[in-house]
CSV table of C-alpha atoms and ligand atoms in Angstrom, one decimal:
chain,number,residue,atom,x,y,z
A,25,MET,CA,19.4,110.3,81.6
A,26,SER,CA,17.4,113.3,82.7
A,27,ILE,CA,19.1,116.6,83.6
A,28,ALA,CA,18.3,116.1,87.3
A,29,ASN,CA,19.9,112.6,87.2
A,30,GLN,CA,23.0,113.9,85.5
A,31,ILE,CA,23.4,116.7,88.1
A,32,GLU,CA,23.0,114.1,90.8
A,33,ARG,CA,25.5,111.7,89.2
A,34,LEU,CA,28.1,114.4,88.7
A,35,ARG,CA,27.8,115.7,92.2
A,36,LEU,CA,28.4,112.2,93.6
A,37,SER,CA,31.4,111.6,91.3
A,38,LEU,CA,33.2,114.9,92.2
A,39,PRO,CA,35.5,114.9,95.2
A,40,SER,CA,34.6,117.4,97.9
A,41,GLY,CA,36.3,120.7,97.2
A,42,VAL,CA,35.4,120.5,93.5
A,43,SER,CA,32.3,122.5,92.5
A,44,LEU,CA,30.1,122.0,89.5
A,45,LEU,CA,29.4,124.8,87.1
A,46,ALA,CA,26.5,123.8,84.8
A,47,VAL,CA,27.2,125.3,81.4
A,48,SER,CA,23.8,126.2,80.1
A,49,LYS,CA,24.7,128.2,77.0
A,50,PHE,CA,22.3,127.6,74.1
A,51,HIS,CA,19.9,125.7,76.3
A,52,PRO,CA,16.5,127.1,77.2
A,53,ALA,CA,15.3,128.4,80.5
A,54,GLU,CA,13.2,125.2,81.1
A,55,ALA,CA,16.4,123.1,81.0
A,56,ILE,CA,18.0,125.5,83.5
A,57,MET,CA,15.0,125.2,85.8
A,58,GLU,CA,15.2,121.4,85.7
A,59,ALA,CA,18.8,121.7,87.0
A,60,TYR,CA,17.8,124.4,89.4
A,61,ASP,CA,15.0,122.2,90.9
A,62,ALA,CA,17.7,119.5,91.3
A,63,GLY,CA,19.6,122.0,93.5
A,64,GLN,CA,22.0,123.4,91.0
A,65,ARG,CA,22.7,127.2,91.5
A,66,ALA,CA,25.8,128.0,89.5
A,67,PHE,CA,25.4,128.3,85.7
A,68,GLY,CA,27.8,129.3,83.0
A,69,GLU,CA,27.0,131.3,79.9
A,70,SER,CA,29.1,132.4,77.0
A,71,ARG,CA,27.1,135.2,75.3
A,72,VAL,CA,26.2,138.5,77.0
A,73,GLN,CA,22.7,138.9,75.5
A,74,GLU,CA,21.7,135.4,76.3
A,75,LEU,CA,23.0,135.8,79.8
A,76,GLN,CA,21.0,139.0,80.3
A,77,LEU,CA,17.8,137.5,79.1
A,78,LYS,CA,18.2,134.4,81.3
A,79,TYR,CA,19.2,136.5,84.3
A,80,GLU,CA,16.0,138.5,83.9
A,81,ALA,CA,13.8,135.5,83.5
A,82,LEU,CA,15.1,133.1,86.1
A,83,PRO,CA,15.3,133.0,89.9
A,84,LYS,CA,17.5,135.6,91.5
A,85,ASP,CA,19.5,133.2,93.7
A,86,ILE,CA,21.2,131.8,90.6
A,87,GLU,CA,24.9,132.5,90.5
A,88,TRP,CA,25.8,133.4,86.9
A,89,HIS,CA,29.3,132.9,85.5
A,90,MET,CA,30.6,134.4,82.3
A,91,ILE,CA,32.8,131.9,80.5
A,92,GLY,CA,32.9,133.1,76.9
A,93,HIS,CA,35.0,135.8,75.3
A,94,LEU,CA,33.8,139.1,76.7
A,95,GLN,CA,34.0,142.3,74.6
A,96,THR,CA,34.8,145.4,76.4
A,97,ASN,CA,31.7,147.3,75.1
A,98,LYS,CA,29.4,144.6,76.6
A,99,VAL,CA,30.8,144.6,80.2
A,100,LYS,CA,28.2,147.2,81.3
A,101,TYR,CA,25.3,144.8,80.6
A,102,ILE,CA,26.5,142.1,83.0
A,103,ALA,CA,28.4,144.2,85.6
A,104,PRO,CA,25.3,144.7,87.8
A,105,PHE,CA,24.7,141.0,88.5
A,106,ILE,CA,27.5,138.7,87.3
A,107,SER,CA,28.9,136.5,90.1
A,108,LEU,CA,32.1,135.5,88.4
A,109,ILE,CA,33.8,136.6,85.1
A,110,GLU,CA,35.9,133.5,84.3
A,111,SER,CA,37.2,134.9,81.0
A,112,LEU,CA,39.2,137.9,82.0
A,113,ASP,CA,41.8,137.7,79.3
A,114,SER,CA,43.4,141.1,78.7
A,115,GLU,CA,44.5,144.3,80.4
A,116,ARG,CA,42.0,146.3,78.4
A,117,LEU,CA,39.1,144.1,79.5
A,118,ALA,CA,40.3,144.3,83.1
A,119,LEU,CA,40.3,148.1,83.0
A,120,GLU,CA,36.7,148.1,81.7
A,121,VAL,CA,35.5,145.6,84.3
A,122,GLN,CA,37.0,147.9,86.9
A,123,ARG,CA,35.2,150.9,85.4
A,124,GLN,CA,31.8,149.2,85.3
A,125,ALA,CA,32.2,147.6,88.7
A,126,GLU,CA,33.0,150.9,90.2
A,127,LYS,CA,29.9,152.4,88.6
A,128,CYS,CA,27.7,149.7,90.1
A,129,ASN,CA,29.5,150.0,93.4
A,130,ARG,CA,30.5,146.4,93.3
A,131,VAL,CA,33.6,144.3,93.6
A,132,ILE,CA,33.4,141.8,90.8
A,133,ASP,CA,35.1,138.4,91.2
A,134,CYS,CA,37.1,137.3,88.1
A,135,LEU,CA,39.3,134.5,87.0
A,136,LEU,CA,42.4,135.0,84.7
A,137,GLU,CA,41.8,133.0,81.6
A,138,ILE,CA,45.2,131.6,80.5
A,139,HIS,CA,46.1,130.3,77.0
A,140,ILE,CA,47.8,127.1,77.8
A,141,THR,CA,47.5,125.0,74.6
A,142,ASP,CA,49.6,125.2,71.4
A,143,GLU,CA,46.5,126.0,69.5
A,144,GLU,CA,46.2,129.5,68.0
A,145,SER,CA,42.4,129.5,68.2
A,146,LYS,CA,42.0,129.4,72.0
A,147,SER,CA,41.6,132.6,73.9
A,148,GLY,CA,43.2,133.8,77.1
A,149,TRP,CA,46.3,135.7,78.2
A,150,ALA,CA,49.6,134.8,76.9
A,151,TRP,CA,51.5,133.8,80.0
A,152,ASP,CA,54.3,136.3,79.6
A,153,ASP,CA,51.9,139.2,79.2
A,154,LEU,CA,49.9,138.2,82.2
A,155,LEU,CA,53.0,137.7,84.4
A,156,GLY,CA,54.3,141.1,83.3
A,157,PHE,CA,51.0,142.8,84.2
A,158,VAL,CA,50.7,141.0,87.6
A,159,ARG,CA,54.3,141.6,88.6
A,160,GLY,CA,54.0,145.3,87.6
A,161,GLY,CA,51.2,145.5,90.2
A,162,GLY,CA,48.5,146.0,87.5
A,163,PHE,CA,45.7,144.5,89.5
A,164,LYS,CA,46.6,146.5,92.6
A,165,ALA,CA,45.3,149.6,90.8
A,166,LEU,CA,41.9,147.9,90.1
A,167,PRO,CA,40.2,147.8,93.5
A,168,ASN,CA,36.8,146.8,92.2
A,169,ILE,CA,38.2,143.5,90.7
A,170,ARG,CA,38.9,140.6,92.9
A,171,ILE,CA,41.0,138.0,91.2
A,172,ARG,CA,39.9,134.6,92.5
A,173,GLY,CA,42.1,132.2,90.4
A,174,VAL,CA,42.6,131.0,86.9
A,175,MET,CA,40.6,129.3,84.1
A,176,GLY,CA,41.7,127.5,81.0
A,177,MET,CA,40.8,124.9,78.4
A,178,ALA,CA,42.8,121.9,77.3
A,179,THR,CA,43.6,121.1,73.7
A,180,LEU,CA,40.7,119.5,71.8
A,181,THR,CA,42.3,116.1,71.0
A,182,ASP,CA,41.9,112.4,71.6
A,183,ASP,CA,45.5,112.3,72.8
A,184,GLU,CA,45.2,112.2,76.6
A,185,SER,CA,48.8,112.9,77.2
A,186,VAL,CA,48.4,116.4,75.6
A,187,VAL,CA,45.3,117.0,77.8
A,188,ARG,CA,47.3,116.0,80.9
A,189,ARG,CA,50.2,118.3,79.9
A,190,ASP,CA,47.7,121.2,79.5
A,191,PHE,CA,46.1,120.7,82.9
A,192,GLU,CA,49.5,120.4,84.5
A,193,ARG,CA,50.6,123.7,82.9
A,194,LEU,CA,47.5,125.5,84.1
A,195,ALA,CA,47.9,124.2,87.6
A,196,ALA,CA,51.5,125.3,87.5
A,197,CYS,CA,50.4,128.8,86.3
A,198,LYS,CA,48.0,129.1,89.3
A,199,ALA,CA,50.7,128.0,91.7
A,200,GLU,CA,53.1,130.6,90.3
A,201,LEU,CA,50.6,133.4,90.6
A,202,GLU,CA,49.6,132.6,94.2
A,203,GLU,CA,52.2,134.8,95.8
A,204,TYR,CA,50.8,137.9,94.1
A,205,PHE,CA,47.3,137.4,95.3
A,206,GLY,CA,45.7,136.8,98.7
A,207,ASP,CA,44.0,133.8,100.2
A,208,GLU,CA,41.0,134.5,98.0
A,209,PHE,CA,43.1,133.2,95.0
A,210,ASP,CA,41.6,129.8,95.4
A,211,THR,CA,40.0,128.7,92.2
A,212,LEU,CA,41.4,126.5,89.5
A,213,SER,CA,38.6,126.3,86.9
A,214,MET,CA,39.4,123.5,84.4
A,215,GLY,CA,37.7,120.5,83.0
A,216,MET,CA,34.7,120.1,80.6
A,217,SER,CA,32.4,117.2,79.7
A,218,ASP,CA,35.1,115.2,77.9
A,219,ASP,CA,38.0,115.8,80.2
A,220,TYR,CA,36.8,116.8,83.7
A,221,PRO,CA,37.9,113.6,85.4
A,222,ILE,CA,41.5,114.3,84.2
A,223,ALA,CA,41.2,117.9,85.3
A,224,VAL,CA,40.2,116.8,88.8
A,225,GLU,CA,43.4,114.7,89.0
A,226,TYR,CA,45.4,117.8,88.4
A,227,GLY,CA,43.7,119.8,91.1
A,228,SER,CA,40.7,121.4,89.5
A,229,THR,CA,38.4,123.1,92.0
A,230,GLN,CA,35.6,123.8,89.5
A,231,VAL,CA,34.6,121.8,86.5
A,232,ARG,CA,32.5,123.4,83.8
A,233,VAL,CA,30.1,120.8,82.4
A,234,GLY,CA,27.6,121.5,79.6
A,235,SER,CA,26.7,118.8,77.1
A,236,THR,CA,26.9,115.9,79.7
A,237,ILE,CA,24.2,117.6,81.7
A,238,PHE,CA,22.0,119.2,79.0
A,239,GLY,CA,22.7,117.2,75.9
A,240,ALA,CA,24.2,118.4,72.6
A,241,ARG,CA,24.0,122.1,71.8
A,242,GLU,CA,22.3,123.3,68.6
A,243,TYR,CA,24.2,126.4,67.5
B,29,PLP,C1,31.0,125.4,76.3
B,29,PLP,C2,32.1,125.5,77.4
B,29,PLP,C3,32.2,124.5,78.4
B,29,PLP,C4,31.3,123.3,78.4
B,29,PLP,O1,31.6,122.4,77.4
B,29,PLP,P1,31.0,120.9,77.4
B,29,PLP,O2,31.9,120.2,76.5
B,29,PLP,O3,29.6,121.1,76.8
B,29,PLP,O4,31.0,120.4,78.7
B,29,PLP,C5,33.1,124.7,79.3
B,29,PLP,N1,34.0,125.8,79.3
B,29,PLP,C6,33.9,126.7,78.4
B,29,PLP,C7,34.8,127.9,78.5
B,29,PLP,C8,32.9,126.6,77.4
B,29,PLP,O5,32.9,127.6,76.4
């Protein structure tokens, strides 16, 4: 199926209120343009340099989301244009995003990436650290960051019950954090190519789909 057809099919299959982030990492500008011409505007990338090059080469009404681990020393390269940093995963990174956003005279939307699996390898805040920072008013001191919600990844497994447990956990994390943020805390970013229908069952408001749209990635 073509990229355009996949975009169309996904759009029809997602309930209203669930947006589609097309994860274009490792795929060339031409593939992104094919999705763009099918009406897609939100794209996710995981590496700063690739994101910068694509931002420069492609239409300026594209909404770029950073979904990969972000090193503090690279925030400055994306701060001028990024629409949403989905991978805000530490206090140190939050402080740097604040600093760079202020320099650009912007307020940058971010999601809190939360580590919800039992896997060591996955990134994201440990829940207790995050809750401590939030309760201590940590984000109140960062006026150029607007926290829009949470992002997370389920365990990579064929055991659907584990995936369900992970999405349930992430939805519970979001619910628990709601009281600390305003009405703009409205995003629950979960679900990828292999598990997005399950994520939607647990209240996902944004699915991040890559290989189903663009095919397998060549790393
Ligand atoms: C690569 C990636 C995706 C997309 O994965 P697919 O399995 O290709 O749909 C989604 N979210 C994050 C954080 C990713 O790194």
